[in-house]
Coordinates of C-alpha atoms in Angstrom, one line a residue:
K1 CA 11.5 -48.3 17.2
Y2 CA 9.6 -51.6 17.4
I3 CA 6.5 -50.2 15.8
V4 CA 8.3 -49.8 12.4
V5 CA 9.9 -53.2 12.4
R6 CA 7.4 -55.9 11.5
K7 CA 9.1 -58.8 13.2
A8 CA 8.6 -57.1 16.5
G9 CA 4.9 -57.7 16.2
G10 CA 3.5 -54.3 17.2
N11 CA 2.7 -51.9 14.4
S12 CA 0.0 -49.7 13.0
A13 CA -1.9 -52.7 11.7
T14 CA -1.8 -54.9 14.8
I15 CA -2.4 -52.0 17.2
F16 CA -4.1 -48.9 15.8
F17 CA -6.0 -50.7 13.0
L18 CA -7.0 -53.7 15.0
H19 CA -8.3 -51.6 18.0
S20 CA -10.4 -49.3 15.9
F21 CA -11.7 -51.9 13.3
N22 CA -12.7 -54.3 16.1
C23 CA -15.3 -51.7 17.1
L24 CA -16.8 -52.1 13.6
L25 CA -16.7 -55.8 13.8
E26 CA -18.4 -55.7 17.2
T27 CA -21.1 -53.5 15.7
F28 CA -21.8 -55.2 12.4
G29 CA -20.4 -58.7 12.7
E30 CA -17.6 -60.5 10.8
L31 CA -16.5 -59.6 7.2
E32 CA -17.9 -61.6 4.3
A33 CA -15.6 -60.2 1.7
F34 CA -13.0 -57.4 1.5
S35 CA -10.1 -55.9 -0.4
S36 CA -7.3 -54.0 1.4
V37 CA -4.2 -51.9 0.8
M38 CA -1.4 -51.7 3.3
G39 CA 1.0 -49.0 2.0
I40 CA 4.3 -47.6 3.2
E41 CA 4.4 -44.0 2.3
R42 CA 7.4 -43.2 4.5
P43 CA 9.8 -46.1 4.0
R44 CA 12.6 -44.5 6.1
M45 CA 12.2 -43.2 9.6
N46 CA 14.5 -41.1 11.8
L47 CA 15.0 -42.3 15.4
I48 CA 15.5 -39.4 17.7
D49 CA 16.9 -39.1 21.2
L50 CA 14.7 -36.8 23.3
K51 CA 17.5 -36.5 25.9
Q52 CA 19.7 -35.0 23.2
N53 CA 17.1 -32.4 22.2
G54 CA 15.7 -34.6 19.4
K55 CA 19.0 -35.4 17.8
V56 CA 18.7 -38.1 15.0
V57 CA 20.6 -41.1 16.2
E58 CA 19.5 -43.7 13.7
T59 CA 17.6 -44.0 10.4
I60 CA 15.5 -47.1 10.1
D61 CA 14.1 -48.9 7.0
K62 CA 10.4 -49.4 7.8
D63 CA 8.6 -52.5 6.7
T64 CA 5.3 -51.9 8.5
P65 CA 2.3 -50.0 7.0
D66 CA 1.6 -46.4 7.7
N67 CA -1.5 -46.2 5.5
I68 CA -4.2 -48.9 5.7
M69 CA -7.4 -49.0 3.6
L70 CA -10.1 -51.6 3.6
Q71 CA -13.3 -51.9 1.7
G72 CA -15.8 -54.8 1.9
R73 CA -19.0 -56.2 3.1
F74 CA -20.0 -57.6 6.4
K75 CA -22.0 -60.8 6.7
S76 CA -24.9 -58.7 7.8
G77 CA -24.9 -57.1 4.4
A78 CA -23.6 -53.7 5.4
L79 CA -20.8 -52.2 3.3
V80 CA -17.6 -50.7 4.9
N81 CA -15.1 -48.2 3.7
Y82 CA -12.2 -47.8 6.2
E83 CA -9.0 -45.7 6.1
L84 CA -6.2 -45.3 8.7
R85 CA -3.2 -43.1 8.2
S86 CA -0.3 -42.8 10.6
A87 CA 0.1 -39.1 10.8
A88 CA -0.8 -36.1 12.8
Q89 CA -4.4 -35.2 12.4
F90 CA -5.4 -32.0 10.5
P91 CA -5.6 -29.0 12.8
G92 CA -9.1 -28.6 14.1
E93 CA -10.3 -32.0 12.8
P94 CA -11.1 -35.0 15.0
G95 CA -8.8 -38.0 15.3
V96 CA -11.6 -40.3 14.2
R97 CA -14.7 -39.8 12.1
W98 CA -17.2 -42.7 11.8
T99 CA -20.4 -42.5 9.9
I100 CA -23.1 -45.1 9.9
Q101 CA -25.6 -44.6 7.0
G102 CA -29.1 -46.2 7.3
D103 CA -32.3 -46.0 5.3
K104 CA -33.9 -43.4 7.5
G105 CA -31.0 -41.7 9.2
E106 CA -27.3 -41.4 9.7
V107 CA -25.1 -41.6 12.8
L108 CA -21.9 -39.5 13.1
V109 CA -19.3 -40.4 15.8
T110 CA -16.3 -38.1 16.3
C111 CA -13.5 -38.2 18.8
P112 CA -10.3 -36.1 19.4
S113 CA -8.4 -39.3 19.9
G114 CA -7.9 -41.9 17.1
M115 CA -7.9 -44.6 19.7
F116 CA -11.5 -43.8 20.9
D117 CA -12.0 -47.3 22.3
I118 CA -9.3 -46.5 24.9
N119 CA -9.6 -42.8 25.3
H120 CA -13.1 -41.5 24.4
E121 CA -12.8 -38.2 26.2
G122 CA -14.5 -35.6 24.0
V123 CA -16.4 -38.2 22.0
K124 CA -19.5 -36.9 20.3
I125 CA -22.4 -38.9 18.9
Q126 CA -24.9 -37.3 16.6
F127 CA -28.0 -38.6 14.9
H128 CA -29.5 -37.2 11.7
D129 CA -33.1 -38.2 11.1
M130 CA -33.4 -37.7 7.3
S131 CA -36.9 -36.4 7.7
K132 CA -35.5 -33.4 9.5
D133 CA -33.0 -30.6 8.6
S134 CA -30.9 -30.9 11.8
A135 CA -29.0 -33.5 13.8
E136 CA -29.4 -34.2 17.5
T137 CA -26.6 -35.1 20.0
I138 CA -26.9 -38.5 21.7
D139 CA -25.7 -38.4 25.3
L140 CA -23.8 -41.4 26.6
P141 CA -25.1 -43.1 29.7
S142 CA -23.1 -42.4 32.9
D143 CA -22.0 -45.0 35.4
S144 CA -19.9 -45.1 38.6
L145 CA -16.6 -45.1 36.6
A146 CA -17.5 -42.1 34.4
D147 CA -15.5 -39.6 36.6
L148 CA -12.2 -41.6 36.3
K149 CA -9.5 -40.5 33.9
H150 CA -8.9 -42.4 30.7
P151 CA -8.2 -45.2 30.1
A152 CA -9.1 -46.2 33.6
Q153 CA -12.8 -46.0 32.7
N154 CA -12.8 -48.9 30.2
V155 CA -10.2 -50.9 32.1
G156 CA -12.5 -50.7 35.2
R157 CA -15.5 -51.8 33.1
L158 CA -13.5 -54.7 31.8
Y159 CA -12.6 -55.8 35.3
E160 CA -16.2 -55.6 36.4
A161 CA -17.4 -57.6 33.4
Y162 CA -14.8 -60.3 34.1
A163 CA -15.7 -60.5 37.8
K164 CA -19.4 -60.8 36.9
G165 CA -18.8 -63.5 34.2
E166 CA -20.1 -61.2 31.5
S167 CA -17.9 -62.8 28.8
D168 CA -19.8 -61.1 25.9
S169 CA -18.4 -57.7 27.1
Y170 CA -14.8 -58.4 26.3
C171 CA -12.5 -60.3 23.9
D172 CA -11.2 -63.8 24.9
W173 CA -8.2 -65.6 23.4
K174 CA -10.4 -67.3 20.7
L175 CA -11.6 -63.9 19.4
A176 CA -8.1 -62.4 19.7
L177 CA -6.8 -65.2 17.5
R178 CA -9.6 -64.5 14.9
R179 CA -8.7 -60.8 14.8
H180 CA -5.0 -61.6 14.2
E181 CA -5.9 -64.0 11.5
L182 CA -7.6 -61.1 9.7
I183 CA -4.4 -59.1 10.1
E184 CA -2.3 -62.0 8.8
E185 CA -4.6 -62.4 5.8
M186 CA -4.2 -58.6 5.1
F187 CA -0.4 -59.0 5.2
Q188 CA -0.4 -62.0 3.0
R189 CA -2.5 -60.1 0.4
G190 CA -0.1 -57.2 0.6
D191 CA 2.9 -59.4 0.3
G192 CA 2.2 -60.3 -3.4
S193 CA 3.5 -58.7 -6.5
K194 CA 0.5 -56.3 -6.8
P195 CA 1.3 -53.5 -4.3
F196 CA -1.9 -51.7 -4.5
G197 CA -4.7 -54.1 -5.5
E198 CA -5.4 -55.5 -8.9
K199 CA -3.9 -53.8 -11.9
A200 CA -6.1 -51.3 -13.7
S201 CA -7.0 -52.9 -17.0
Y202 CA -8.6 -49.8 -18.7
V203 CA -5.3 -48.2 -19.5
T204 CA -2.4 -49.6 -21.6
K205 CA 1.3 -49.6 -20.6
D206 CA 1.8 -46.1 -22.1
G207 CA -1.1 -44.8 -20.1
S208 CA -3.6 -44.4 -22.9
S209 CA -7.1 -45.8 -22.8
S210 CA -7.3 -49.5 -23.6
G211 CA -10.5 -49.0 -25.5
S212 CA -12.0 -52.2 -24.0
S213 CA -15.7 -52.8 -23.6
T214 CA -17.5 -52.5 -20.3
G215 CA -17.5 -56.3 -19.9
A216 CA -15.7 -57.8 -16.9
S217 CA -12.0 -58.7 -17.5
S218 CA -10.0 -61.6 -16.2
G219 CA -9.2 -61.4 -12.5
S220 CA -12.0 -59.0 -11.7
I221 CA -15.4 -59.3 -10.2
Q222 CA -17.4 -60.9 -13.1
G223 CA -21.1 -60.4 -13.8
S224 CA -21.5 -57.9 -10.9
Q225 CA -23.8 -54.9 -11.1
A226 CA -24.4 -52.1 -8.6
E227 CA -26.1 -48.8 -8.9
V228 CA -24.3 -45.9 -7.1
D229 CA -25.0 -42.3 -6.2
A230 CA -22.4 -39.6 -5.5
D231 CA -23.3 -37.1 -2.9
A232 CA -22.1 -33.5 -2.9
Q233 CA -19.0 -34.5 -1.0
G234 CA -18.1 -37.1 -3.6
S235 CA -18.6 -40.2 -1.5
I236 CA -20.1 -43.2 -3.2
L237 CA -23.1 -44.9 -1.8
A238 CA -24.2 -48.3 -3.1
D239 CA -28.0 -48.9 -3.1
R240 CA -27.8 -52.4 -4.3
E241 CA -25.8 -55.3 -2.9
V242 CA -23.1 -56.6 -5.1
K243 CA -23.3 -60.3 -5.6
P244 CA -20.4 -61.4 -7.7
K245 CA -20.7 -64.7 -9.6
E246 CA -16.9 -65.3 -9.4
I247 CA -13.9 -63.7 -7.9
T248 CA -10.4 -64.8 -8.9
R249 CA -7.2 -63.5 -7.4
E250 CA -3.8 -64.2 -9.0
A251 CA -0.6 -64.8 -7.2
G252 CA 2.7 -63.5 -8.5
S253 CA 3.1 -66.2 -11.2
G254 CA -0.5 -66.2 -12.3
N255 CA -1.8 -68.9 -10.1
T256 CA -5.5 -68.5 -9.3
Q257 CA -5.1 -69.3 -5.6
T258 CA -2.9 -67.5 -3.2
T259 CA -1.4 -69.8 -0.5
V260 CA 1.5 -69.5 1.9
E261 CA 3.4 -72.1 -0.2
A262 CA 2.7 -70.1 -3.4
L263 CA 4.0 -66.9 -1.9
E264 CA 7.1 -68.6 -0.5
A265 CA 7.7 -70.2 -4.0
E266 CA 7.7 -66.7 -5.5
G267 CA 10.1 -65.4 -2.8
F268 CA 7.6 -63.2 -1.0
G269 CA 8.7 -62.6 2.5
A270 CA 12.1 -64.2 2.1
S271 CA 15.0 -61.9 3.0
S272 CA 16.9 -62.8 -0.1
G273 CA 14.0 -63.4 -2.5
K274 CA 13.4 -61.5 -5.7
N275 CA 10.4 -59.9 -4.1
D276 CA 12.1 -58.8 -0.9
L277 CA 10.8 -55.3 -0.5
S278 CA 13.5 -54.4 2.1
R279 CA 15.9 -54.4 -0.9
N280 CA 13.9 -52.6 -3.6
G281 CA 12.4 -50.0 -1.2
G282 CA 9.8 -47.4 -2.2
N283 CA 6.1 -47.2 -1.7
R284 CA 5.3 -50.9 -2.2
D285 CA 3.6 -53.6 -0.3
L286 CA 5.1 -55.3 2.7
A287 CA 7.6 -58.1 3.2
S288 CA 6.7 -60.7 5.8

């Protein structure tokens, strides 16, 4: 029950997202810029009692995200496109699919479990040298803990690193705080009046084309240019780093800076505020 109630602290953002996204941060470094969506696709959840053959004993209004998307750029310059959905995986498909695209090759990591940092049983790493027509499988190195069941393997490695003073091999409280500051920033961005990012300006209220020019509009990335290619699968690859001259983000009343005070003034996160999403329901962003 706690995982769908935000005030409990544990949810898909703080657990599943943070575990998996931390692997990307450990690989590429901290984020320089990002935009994110934290959506609630199923706002009401049934609580069942397994001792009563799955009988529904309570229906809960959920205020935690079940679909999380993040796009951005690391300080290293690498771009990131991340998506997490809280649902059963498609039959026959892995729980996680991670691709790393480079200039000369591409790495593909797949794992049956979505929490591959805890349970990496069945993980597969492949490398495609773009000068060749096939990919090769990369075998993980073995150690004295490799025969243990999961998650004992990584827990054992953590204990060994701690005993040896190898502090770079695990998170400390300082890093944990930084990770939760990222989560809090994502929640704050999602607690505004724009449930799924900035409003699309190329269409009018009646859904027709606005007929506007290709110039940048207010509240968007201004003066930015990037060349993109679409591959056969439809994914977009940027081959030039986007360096925006100015990025402005509006709070609910049109302020150009979003702060905790500004959000509270607009009633975001207040149980009785006009923007309290526990009252208006639906697929909107989250109340704090």
